[in-house]
Every structure is written in structure tokens, then in C-alpha cells.
Amino acid sequence: MSEKSPLRVAVTGAAGQIAYSLLYQISSGYVFGDDQPLILHLLDITPMMGVLNGVVMEIQDCALPLVRDVVATDDPAVAFKDIDAAFLVGAMPRKEGMERKDLLAANVRIFKVQGQALDTHAKKSVKVLVVGNPANTNALICSHFAPSIPKENFSAMTRLDQNRAKAQLAEKAKCDSVDVKKMTIWGNHSSTQFPDMSQATIKGQAASGIINDEAWMRDVFVPTVQKRGAAVIAARKLSSAMSAAKAASDHMKNWFSCTPADDWVSMGVFSDGSYDTPAGVMFSFPVTIQNGKWSIVQGLNLSDFAKEKLALTGKELCEERDEAMVVCLA
Ligand code: NAX
């Protein structure tokens, strides 16, 4: 059988800590398949080119059978040339004394430039996953400045939150996380996100019936998932990296193929107003994927508690969008 032609896969923030785990997972075949050759396009900022060179040396030293070439650059035009997939991980980190507003403004500028470069240089079929924070609003801005690429080709990562939630449910129910399905993260990848276990199943049975502890769900489960990132920083003195890379890999793996018949995944995607969410923001929904195309799961019953949480996280996303647009148009 003839070999598949290589996929061009861009990773930004390629000298950073998430990329350090992510690059191996992509290169090993986990994401795009173990018969899919790859050309890696690695982007970072100019001062990081020395470090990035070290990462390229390590990729070479892995002698990975699927990696056919590596392009390392500080120029988005080169990084995004003819790419099929983009993991936009690179972002400005929060520095001491920095207000949330300043962080948003700095990142909006980065994602405006990257959106413009994707528009000009990437394939129109490119699938773009934004990991760098604030991920949902960065994805929105990126898409806004790449009008020739369909809006459904942009998404923001909430898969880490979904994976964290599955792990918490599995621990509580004394099962494996693979037994937990249909776990939903609604809204923003921030502390306003709503991890919703009401539709989740454990070995095919309703998780809420198995756990049967409403107070635990509200007072332990939801805040634990919402604050897990901060708990990892407190323990590791560094933010989540291995688990973030795994989640980014899971997200893109499903997006390039499908979701199993008995499961769905959570992705930040363009809201069409489903479930009374604000249309036009990047809102995390439960989605199913067929042949590389996602659709929002419809017809779920939401409790008043859930509706309240969705309204709160939707309001935050609208505020972020409005602030971001002011920066972009300035
Ligand atoms: P690091 O600081 O280790 O790496 C970030 C890299 O991005 C650095 O090498 C930096 O030079 C590079 N960079 C900065 N500006 C760039 C630009 N304009 N173009 C290309 N590269 C650029 O951070 P890391 O731990 O890897 O985290 C990366 C991002 O992921 C952060 O914004 C972080 O907040 C976000 N996260 C998002 C998560 C999610 O679930 N959506 C979870 C994990 C993580 O916190």
C-alpha cells in the first residue's frame, strides 16, 4: 500500500512546557494515526530560538518513524504555510502585578496576528485548537481575523477540564476513568466553567444515580474541577503541562476522526445560541464528531442550577469578547 502524504502540523509555544510533552504525543502517532507521516512546524518568539533548537535536536534524537521534517521558526507566515492542523499553545503568561485585563489585551494582540497569518498561509481546511489562555476568547479573535477559514474550524480547549472531571467521578465511584462517559464542560475555560455530571454515565448507568450525593456534586465536585489548575500550580510550582498536552492530543484526535457512539466530548466552539447561550462567543458544549465535523448535542434537560451556571459563564465570555474587540479595533 502506498504511504499517506504527510500532514503539516503547527505547534506554537513550541519551546514551552506543554509543547515539550505534546510534541512527543503528536510525533508518536497518538493523534493522527500510526500510519500518518508528519511535518512539524514549530513556532516560538525570537528570544526562544536557542531553546527551540534544543527541542528540535531532541525530536531528531527520538528517531521517530513518522516525523519527515521539522520547520522551526519565529515567523508565523512560515509556521502556518500550508498547514493542516494547528495547536496554538503559545501565549503571554501572567506576570506579577499584571491585571487580568492586561493579560487579555496582550494575548488578543498575539492571536490577531496569528489569525491573519493563518488566513493568508494555512490551508482553508486547517483545524485550529487554541490552548493558550484566555483560550476561548483567543480562539474567537483568531477566527475573526481569519475570515477565509470556516468558523467551525476554530476551537478552544476544555478537554483538560473534562478529563479532570472524569478522573474525579471515577475516584468517587471507585471505577476507572475510561468507564465514565458523557461528561460535559459548559462555557469558559476559567473558574466560571460548569462541569456538569448530570448526563454522565458510569459503565452505562447514570453517574448521578451511582454517586447519589447532590451535596458532593455541588460543594466538592464542581469547585474541585474548577480549581484543579490552581491546585496543580500550588503543588508543582508550575502549571499543568503533561495533562494539558494529553488533553490537546485527545481533542485533536477526536476532531480528526469521530466520537464513539456512546460518548461525546467537550469543546469550545462557536455558540449558535443553543441552550440560551450567547451566540457568537466560543462556548464549551458537549459535541459529537463525525467525519471530522462537530455538532452540538441537542435536547439535554438542564436544571435551574445548571441554567444559572451557564448564564454566569456566558456573561463572562461576553465581557471578554467585548474587551478583546476594543483592543483589536484600537
Ligand atoms: P510556557 O510559558 O512554558 O510556554 C509558552 C511558550 O509560548 C513560551 O515558549 C513562549 O515563548 C511562547 N510564546 C509566547 N508568545 C508567543 C507568540 N506570540 N508566538 C509563539 N510562541 C509564543 O507555558 P505553557 O505551560 O506551555 O502554557 C501555554 C499556555 O497554555 C498558557 O497560556 C497557559 O495558560 C495555557 N493553558 C491552557 C490550558 C487549557 O486547558 N486551555 C491548560 C494548561 C495551560 O494552563
GROMACS .gro file of C-alpha atoms and ligand atoms in nm:
model
  375
    1MET     CA    1   0.000   0.000   0.000
    2SER     CA    2   0.132   0.347  -0.083
    3GLU     CA    3   0.222   0.576   0.204
    4LYS     CA    4  -0.011   0.863   0.302
    5SER     CA    5   0.119   1.210   0.217
    6PRO     CA    6   0.248   1.394   0.525
    7LEU     CA    7   0.022   1.619   0.733
    8ARG     CA    8   0.169   1.957   0.822
    9VAL     CA    9   0.107   2.023   1.192
   10ALA     CA   10   0.191   2.354   1.360
   11VAL     CA   11   0.260   2.389   1.732
   12THR     CA   12   0.309   2.738   1.876
   13GLY     CA   13   0.479   2.799   2.207
   14ALA     CA   14   0.695   2.511   2.089
   15ALA     CA   15   0.977   2.590   2.332
   16GLY     CA   16   0.737   2.589   2.630
   17GLN     CA   17   0.643   2.322   2.881
   18ILE     CA   18   0.313   2.198   2.732
   19ALA     CA   19   0.475   2.163   2.389
   20TYR     CA   20   0.755   1.957   2.542
   21SER     CA   21   0.504   1.680   2.621
   22LEU     CA   22   0.273   1.749   2.326
   23LEU     CA   23   0.536   1.717   2.055
   24TYR     CA   24   0.617   1.361   2.152
   25GLN     CA   25   0.248   1.262   2.164
   26ILE     CA   26   0.184   1.407   1.818
   27SER     CA   27   0.503   1.256   1.676
   28SER     CA   28   0.433   0.911   1.820
   29GLY     CA   29   0.114   0.873   1.611
   30TYR     CA   30  -0.135   0.901   1.900
   31VAL     CA   31  -0.317   1.199   1.745
   32PHE     CA   32  -0.324   1.147   1.368
   33GLY     CA   33  -0.265   0.773   1.347
   34ASP     CA   34   0.038   0.547   1.344
   35ASP     CA   35   0.044   0.535   0.963
   36GLN     CA   36   0.030   0.912   0.915
   37PRO     CA   37   0.363   1.081   0.831
   38LEU     CA   38   0.405   1.432   0.971
   39ILE     CA   39   0.592   1.755   0.904
   40LEU     CA   40   0.615   1.957   1.225
   41HIS     CA   41   0.604   2.337   1.208
   42LEU     CA   42   0.729   2.483   1.536
   43LEU     CA   43   0.675   2.849   1.626
   44ASP     CA   44   0.808   3.047   1.918
   45ILE     CA   45   0.930   3.403   1.976
   46THR     CA   46   1.276   3.520   1.868
   47PRO     CA   47   1.442   3.508   2.215
   48MET     CA   48   1.341   3.140   2.245
   49MET     CA   49   1.501   3.024   1.919
   50GLY     CA   50   1.802   2.875   2.104
   51VAL     CA   51   1.576   2.670   2.331
   52LEU     CA   52   1.362   2.569   2.034
   53ASN     CA   53   1.673   2.446   1.858
   54GLY     CA   54   1.734   2.216   2.155
   55VAL     CA   55   1.378   2.080   2.122
   56VAL     CA   56   1.440   2.013   1.751
   57MET     CA   57   1.760   1.827   1.842
   58GLU     CA   58   1.563   1.608   2.082
   59ILE     CA   59   1.295   1.535   1.822
   60GLN     CA   60   1.575   1.422   1.587
   61ASP     CA   61   1.727   1.212   1.864
   62CYS     CA   62   1.396   1.031   1.918
   63ALA     CA   63   1.438   0.885   1.565
   64LEU     CA   64   1.060   0.889   1.523
   65PRO     CA   65   0.944   0.700   1.215
   66LEU     CA   66   0.652   0.934   1.136
   67VAL     CA   67   0.840   1.265   1.151
   68ARG     CA   68   0.958   1.352   0.799
   69ASP     CA   69   1.073   1.711   0.860
   70VAL     CA   70   1.078   1.982   1.125
   71VAL     CA   71   1.045   2.352   1.047
   72ALA     CA   72   1.144   2.573   1.344
   73THR     CA   73   1.077   2.945   1.312
   74ASP     CA   74   0.984   3.274   1.478
   75ASP     CA   75   0.777   3.381   1.175
   76PRO     CA   76   0.402   3.292   1.176
   77ALA     CA   77   0.399   3.310   0.792
   78VAL     CA   78   0.649   3.022   0.779
   79ALA     CA   79   0.493   2.834   1.069
   80PHE     CA   80   0.144   2.835   0.915
   81LYS     CA   81   0.239   2.773   0.549
   82ASP     CA   82   0.007   2.505   0.405
   83ILE     CA   83  -0.069   2.353   0.745
   84ASP     CA   84  -0.349   2.100   0.808
   85ALA     CA   85  -0.368   2.137   1.188
   86ALA     CA   86  -0.259   2.397   1.442
   87PHE     CA   87  -0.212   2.366   1.816
   88LEU     CA   88  -0.194   2.730   1.932
   89VAL     CA   89  -0.031   2.681   2.270
   90GLY     CA   90   0.199   2.985   2.288
   91ALA     CA   91   0.066   3.280   2.483
   92MET     CA   92   0.183   3.558   2.709
   93PRO     CA   93   0.196   3.425   3.067
   94ARG     CA   94   0.051   3.625   3.355
   95LYS     CA   95   0.331   3.821   3.520
   96GLU     CA   96   0.338   3.951   3.874
   97GLY     CA   97   0.118   4.256   3.921
   98MET     CA   98  -0.049   4.206   3.583
   99GLU     CA   99  -0.423   4.270   3.577
  100ARG     CA  100  -0.649   4.018   3.401
  101LYS     CA  101  -0.736   4.297   3.155
  102ASP     CA  102  -0.367   4.348   3.063
  103LEU     CA  103  -0.321   3.975   3.012
  104LEU     CA  104  -0.624   3.964   2.786
  105ALA     CA  105  -0.500   4.263   2.584
  106ALA     CA  106  -0.151   4.114   2.537
  107ASN     CA  107  -0.291   3.782   2.418
  108VAL     CA  108  -0.556   3.931   2.194
  109ARG     CA  109  -0.277   4.106   2.001
  110ILE     CA  110  -0.089   3.775   1.959
  111PHE     CA  111  -0.399   3.591   1.837
  112LYS     CA  112  -0.494   3.873   1.598
  113VAL     CA  113  -0.153   3.841   1.427
  114GLN     CA  114  -0.178   3.461   1.421
  115GLY     CA  115  -0.533   3.473   1.280
  116GLN     CA  116  -0.414   3.699   0.999
  117ALA     CA  117  -0.121   3.467   0.926
  118LEU     CA  118  -0.349   3.160   0.922
  119ASP     CA  119  -0.586   3.340   0.686
  120THR     CA  120  -0.307   3.408   0.438
  121HIS     CA  121  -0.090   3.099   0.465
  122ALA     CA  122  -0.276   2.795   0.605
  123LYS     CA  123  -0.495   2.552   0.410
  124LYS     CA  124  -0.862   2.657   0.422
  125SER     CA  125  -0.938   2.317   0.574
  126VAL     CA  126  -0.698   2.371   0.868
  127LYS     CA  127  -0.831   2.271   1.210
  128VAL     CA  128  -0.716   2.514   1.481
  129LEU     CA  129  -0.713   2.429   1.852
  130VAL     CA  130  -0.639   2.717   2.089
  131VAL     CA  131  -0.483   2.615   2.421
  132GLY     CA  132  -0.315   2.944   2.524
  133ASN     CA  133  -0.521   3.144   2.772
  134PRO     CA  134  -0.773   3.302   2.773
  135ALA     CA  135  -0.834   3.014   2.530
  136ASN     CA  136  -1.199   3.076   2.434
  137THR     CA  137  -1.156   3.444   2.359
  138ASN     CA  138  -0.819   3.392   2.189
  139ALA     CA  139  -0.989   3.140   1.958
  140LEU     CA  140  -1.266   3.387   1.883
  141ILE     CA  141  -1.017   3.662   1.792
  142CYS     CA  142  -0.807   3.425   1.584
  143SER     CA  143  -1.112   3.321   1.382
  144HIS     CA  144  -1.229   3.682   1.348
  145PHE     CA  145  -0.900   3.770   1.177
  146ALA     CA  146  -0.908   3.461   0.954
  147PRO     CA  147  -1.236   3.520   0.770
  148SER     CA  148  -1.147   3.294   0.475
  149ILE     CA  149  -1.131   2.988   0.704
  150PRO     CA  150  -1.469   2.845   0.816
  151LYS     CA  151  -1.565   2.938   1.171
  152GLU     CA  152  -1.623   2.574   1.265
  153ASN     CA  153  -1.250   2.510   1.205
  154PHE     CA  154  -1.163   2.700   1.526
  155SER     CA  155  -1.200   2.562   1.875
  156ALA     CA  156  -1.078   2.622   2.230
  157MET     CA  157  -0.959   2.356   2.471
  158THR     CA  158  -1.178   2.247   2.762
  159ARG     CA  159  -1.078   1.883   2.727
  160LEU     CA  160  -0.841   1.908   3.022
  161ASP     CA  161  -1.136   2.012   3.239
  162GLN     CA  162  -1.338   1.719   3.101
  163ASN     CA  163  -1.055   1.475   3.173
  164ARG     CA  164  -1.013   1.617   3.524
  165ALA     CA  165  -1.388   1.579   3.585
  166LYS     CA  166  -1.387   1.219   3.463
  167ALA     CA  167  -1.099   1.141   3.698
  168GLN     CA  168  -1.286   1.293   3.995
  169LEU     CA  169  -1.600   1.093   3.916
  170ALA     CA  170  -1.400   0.774   3.871
  171GLU     CA  171  -1.229   0.824   4.206
  172LYS     CA  172  -1.560   0.886   4.383
  173ALA     CA  173  -1.733   0.586   4.216
  174LYS     CA  174  -1.424   0.362   4.255
  175CYS     CA  175  -1.406   0.281   3.886
  176ASP     CA  176  -1.165   0.362   3.601
  177SER     CA  177  -1.189   0.697   3.421
  178VAL     CA  178  -1.246   0.507   3.095
  179ASP     CA  179  -1.577   0.385   3.246
  180VAL     CA  180  -1.702   0.746   3.272
  181LYS     CA  181  -1.869   0.886   2.960
  182LYS     CA  182  -2.075   1.190   2.854
  183MET     CA  183  -1.903   1.432   3.091
  184THR     CA  184  -1.977   1.790   2.991
  185ILE     CA  185  -1.789   2.114   3.049
  186TRP     CA  186  -2.002   2.418   2.969
  187GLY     CA  187  -1.872   2.767   2.896
  188ASN     CA  188  -1.535   2.928   2.951
  189HIS     CA  189  -1.204   2.758   3.035
  190SER     CA  190  -1.186   2.964   3.355
  191SER     CA  191  -1.315   2.929   3.708
  192THR     CA  192  -1.670   3.010   3.582
  193GLN     CA  193  -1.682   2.688   3.376
  194PHE     CA  194  -1.960   2.447   3.470
  195PRO     CA  195  -1.853   2.082   3.499
  196ASP     CA  196  -2.188   1.906   3.455
  197MET     CA  197  -2.214   1.543   3.561
  198SER     CA  198  -2.593   1.527   3.526
  199GLN     CA  199  -2.575   1.343   3.190
  200ALA     CA  200  -2.261   1.142   3.270
  201THR     CA  201  -2.268   0.765   3.272
  202ILE     CA  202  -2.055   0.510   3.456
  203LYS     CA  203  -2.042   0.171   3.286
  204GLY     CA  204  -2.360   0.275   3.101
  205GLN     CA  205  -2.559   0.370   3.416
  206ALA     CA  206  -2.645   0.727   3.522
  207ALA     CA  207  -2.350   0.860   3.726
  208SER     CA  208  -2.583   1.071   3.941
  209GLY     CA  209  -2.771   0.753   4.046
  210ILE     CA  210  -2.448   0.566   4.127
  211ILE     CA  211  -2.294   0.851   4.324
  212ASN     CA  212  -2.629   0.971   4.462
  213ASP     CA  213  -2.484   1.265   4.654
  214GLU     CA  214  -2.616   1.604   4.541
  215ALA     CA  215  -2.420   1.794   4.808
  216TRP     CA  216  -2.092   1.633   4.695
  217MET     CA  217  -2.170   1.727   4.335
  218ARG     CA  218  -2.235   2.094   4.420
  219ASP     CA  219  -1.988   2.155   4.701
  220VAL     CA  220  -1.697   1.925   4.618
  221PHE     CA  221  -1.702   1.805   4.257
  222VAL     CA  222  -1.780   2.135   4.081
  223PRO     CA  223  -1.528   2.352   4.272
  224THR     CA  224  -1.257   2.081   4.263
  225VAL     CA  225  -1.271   2.068   3.883
  226GLN     CA  226  -1.297   2.447   3.852
  227LYS     CA  227  -0.991   2.499   4.074
  228ARG     CA  228  -0.781   2.199   3.971
  229GLY     CA  229  -0.541   2.412   3.765
  230ALA     CA  230  -0.463   2.629   4.069
  231ALA     CA  231  -0.416   2.318   4.287
  232VAL     CA  232  -0.158   2.178   4.042
  233ILE     CA  233   0.029   2.511   4.040
  234ALA     CA  234   0.031   2.516   4.421
  235ALA     CA  235   0.178   2.165   4.434
  236ARG     CA  236   0.411   2.164   4.134
  237LYS     CA  237   0.502   2.535   4.129
  238LEU     CA  238   0.433   2.511   3.757
  239SER     CA  239   0.106   2.494   3.567
  240SER     CA  240  -0.039   2.172   3.425
  241ALA     CA  241   0.168   2.057   3.129
  242MET     CA  242   0.165   1.676   3.087
  243SER     CA  243  -0.214   1.663   3.138
  244ALA     CA  244  -0.268   1.969   2.918
  245ALA     CA  245  -0.067   1.807   2.637
  246LYS     CA  246  -0.266   1.484   2.672
  247ALA     CA  247  -0.593   1.679   2.659
  248ALA     CA  248  -0.483   1.873   2.348
  249SER     CA  249  -0.392   1.542   2.186
  250ASP     CA  250  -0.729   1.389   2.279
  251HIS     CA  251  -0.914   1.693   2.143
  252MET     CA  252  -0.741   1.688   1.804
  253LYS     CA  253  -0.753   1.307   1.779
  254ASN     CA  254  -1.134   1.308   1.810
  255TRP     CA  255  -1.170   1.612   1.585
  256PHE     CA  256  -0.977   1.445   1.302
  257SER     CA  257  -1.186   1.129   1.335
  258CYS     CA  258  -1.505   1.085   1.539
  259THR     CA  259  -1.653   1.033   1.883
  260PRO     CA  260  -1.768   0.685   1.992
  261ALA     CA  261  -2.143   0.616   1.963
  262ASP     CA  262  -2.190   0.605   2.343
  263ASP     CA  263  -1.989   0.919   2.427
  264TRP     CA  264  -1.934   1.285   2.349
  265VAL     CA  265  -1.657   1.536   2.412
  266SER     CA  266  -1.644   1.895   2.536
  267MET     CA  267  -1.503   2.158   2.303
  268GLY     CA  268  -1.510   2.537   2.299
  269VAL     CA  269  -1.686   2.611   1.969
  270PHE     CA  270  -1.888   2.893   1.816
  271SER     CA  271  -2.215   2.923   2.000
  272ASP     CA  272  -2.523   2.924   1.778
  273GLY     CA  273  -2.734   3.022   2.081
  274SER     CA  274  -2.809   2.658   2.178
  275TYR     CA  275  -2.924   2.623   2.540
  276ASP     CA  276  -2.983   3.003   2.555
  277THR     CA  277  -2.609   3.070   2.548
  278PRO     CA  278  -2.485   3.394   2.390
  279ALA     CA  279  -2.444   3.337   2.015
  280GLY     CA  280  -2.107   3.422   1.864
  281VAL     CA  281  -1.880   3.352   2.163
  282MET     CA  282  -1.660   3.042   2.188
  283PHE     CA  283  -1.860   2.841   2.439
  284SER     CA  284  -1.774   2.491   2.553
  285PHE     CA  285  -2.054   2.246   2.467
  286PRO     CA  286  -2.095   1.870   2.456
  287VAL     CA  287  -2.031   1.779   2.091
  288THR     CA  288  -2.031   1.467   1.881
  289ILE     CA  289  -1.795   1.437   1.585
  290GLN     CA  290  -1.849   1.251   1.258
  291ASN     CA  291  -1.600   1.258   0.969
  292GLY     CA  292  -1.408   1.546   1.127
  293LYS     CA  293  -1.715   1.769   1.178
  294TRP     CA  294  -1.857   1.855   1.521
  295SER     CA  295  -2.224   1.910   1.615
  296ILE     CA  296  -2.356   2.038   1.945
  297VAL     CA  297  -2.554   1.772   2.134
  298GLN     CA  298  -2.913   1.897   2.146
  299GLY     CA  299  -3.213   1.827   2.366
  300LEU     CA  300  -3.046   1.789   2.708
  301ASN     CA  301  -3.255   1.887   3.011
  302LEU     CA  302  -3.086   2.150   3.224
  303SER     CA  303  -3.172   2.202   3.591
  304ASP     CA  304  -3.221   2.553   3.731
  305PHE     CA  305  -2.879   2.512   3.898
  306ALA     CA  306  -2.721   2.437   3.558
  307LYS     CA  307  -2.904   2.723   3.385
  308GLU     CA  308  -2.770   2.965   3.645
  309LYS     CA  309  -2.412   2.838   3.590
  310LEU     CA  310  -2.442   2.861   3.210
  311ALA     CA  311  -2.566   3.220   3.238
  312LEU     CA  312  -2.271   3.314   3.460
  313THR     CA  313  -2.001   3.171   3.235
  314GLY     CA  314  -2.178   3.309   2.924
  315LYS     CA  315  -2.175   3.657   3.079
  316GLU     CA  316  -1.800   3.630   3.141
  317LEU     CA  317  -1.740   3.525   2.778
  318CYS     CA  318  -1.940   3.825   2.650
  319GLU     CA  319  -1.737   4.059   2.872
  320GLU     CA  320  -1.410   3.906   2.746
  321ARG     CA  321  -1.527   3.933   2.384
  322ASP     CA  322  -1.622   4.299   2.428
  323GLU     CA  323  -1.289   4.386   2.593
  324ALA     CA  324  -1.099   4.195   2.324
  325MET     CA  325  -1.279   4.372   2.040
  326VAL     CA  326  -1.191   4.712   2.192
  327VAL     CA  327  -0.821   4.609   2.191
  328CYS     CA  328  -0.840   4.475   1.834
  329LEU     CA  329  -1.005   4.780   1.692
  330ALA     CA  330  -0.779   5.029   1.877
  331NAX     P1  331   0.516   2.820   2.882
  331NAX     O1  332   0.535   2.959   2.935
  331NAX     O2  333   0.600   2.710   2.933
  331NAX     O3  334   0.532   2.824   2.724
  331NAX     C1  335   0.469   2.919   2.644
  331NAX     C2  336   0.556   2.939   2.522
  331NAX     O4  337   0.486   3.026   2.434
  331NAX     C3  338   0.691   3.004   2.554
  331NAX     O5  339   0.797   2.931   2.496
  331NAX     C4  340   0.677   3.143   2.491
  331NAX     O6  341   0.800   3.196   2.445
  331NAX     C5  342   0.580   3.110   2.376
  331NAX     N1  343   0.516   3.228   2.318
  331NAX     C6  344   0.480   3.344   2.377
  331NAX     N2  345   0.430   3.430   2.286
  331NAX     C7  346   0.433   3.365   2.167
  331NAX     C8  347   0.396   3.401   2.036
  331NAX     N3  348   0.346   3.523   2.009
  331NAX     N4  349   0.413   3.311   1.937
  331NAX     C9  350   0.465   3.190   1.962
  331NAX     N5  351   0.504   3.149   2.086
  331NAX    C10  352   0.487   3.236   2.186
  331NAX     O7  353   0.359   2.792   2.901
  331NAX     P2  354   0.284   2.653   2.897
  331NAX     O8  355   0.281   2.594   3.033
  331NAX     O9  356   0.334   2.573   2.784
  331NAX    O10  357   0.134   2.706   2.870
  331NAX    C11  358   0.096   2.763   2.748
  331NAX    C12  359  -0.043   2.821   2.756
  331NAX    O11  360  -0.139   2.721   2.782
  331NAX    C13  361  -0.062   2.927   2.866
  331NAX    O12  362  -0.136   3.036   2.812
  331NAX    C14  363  -0.147   2.853   2.968
  331NAX    O13  364  -0.224   2.943   3.046
  331NAX    C15  365  -0.233   2.770   2.878
  331NAX     N6  366  -0.303   2.655   2.938
  331NAX    C16  367  -0.427   2.627   2.890
  331NAX    C17  368  -0.499   2.518   2.935
  331NAX    C18  369  -0.635   2.487   2.881
  331NAX    O14  370  -0.697   2.393   2.933
  331NAX     N7  371  -0.689   2.555   2.781
  331NAX    C19  372  -0.447   2.432   3.043
  331NAX    C20  373  -0.299   2.439   3.057
  331NAX    C21  374  -0.240   2.577   3.042
  331NAX    O15  375  -0.254   2.646   3.163
   0.00000   0.00000   0.00000
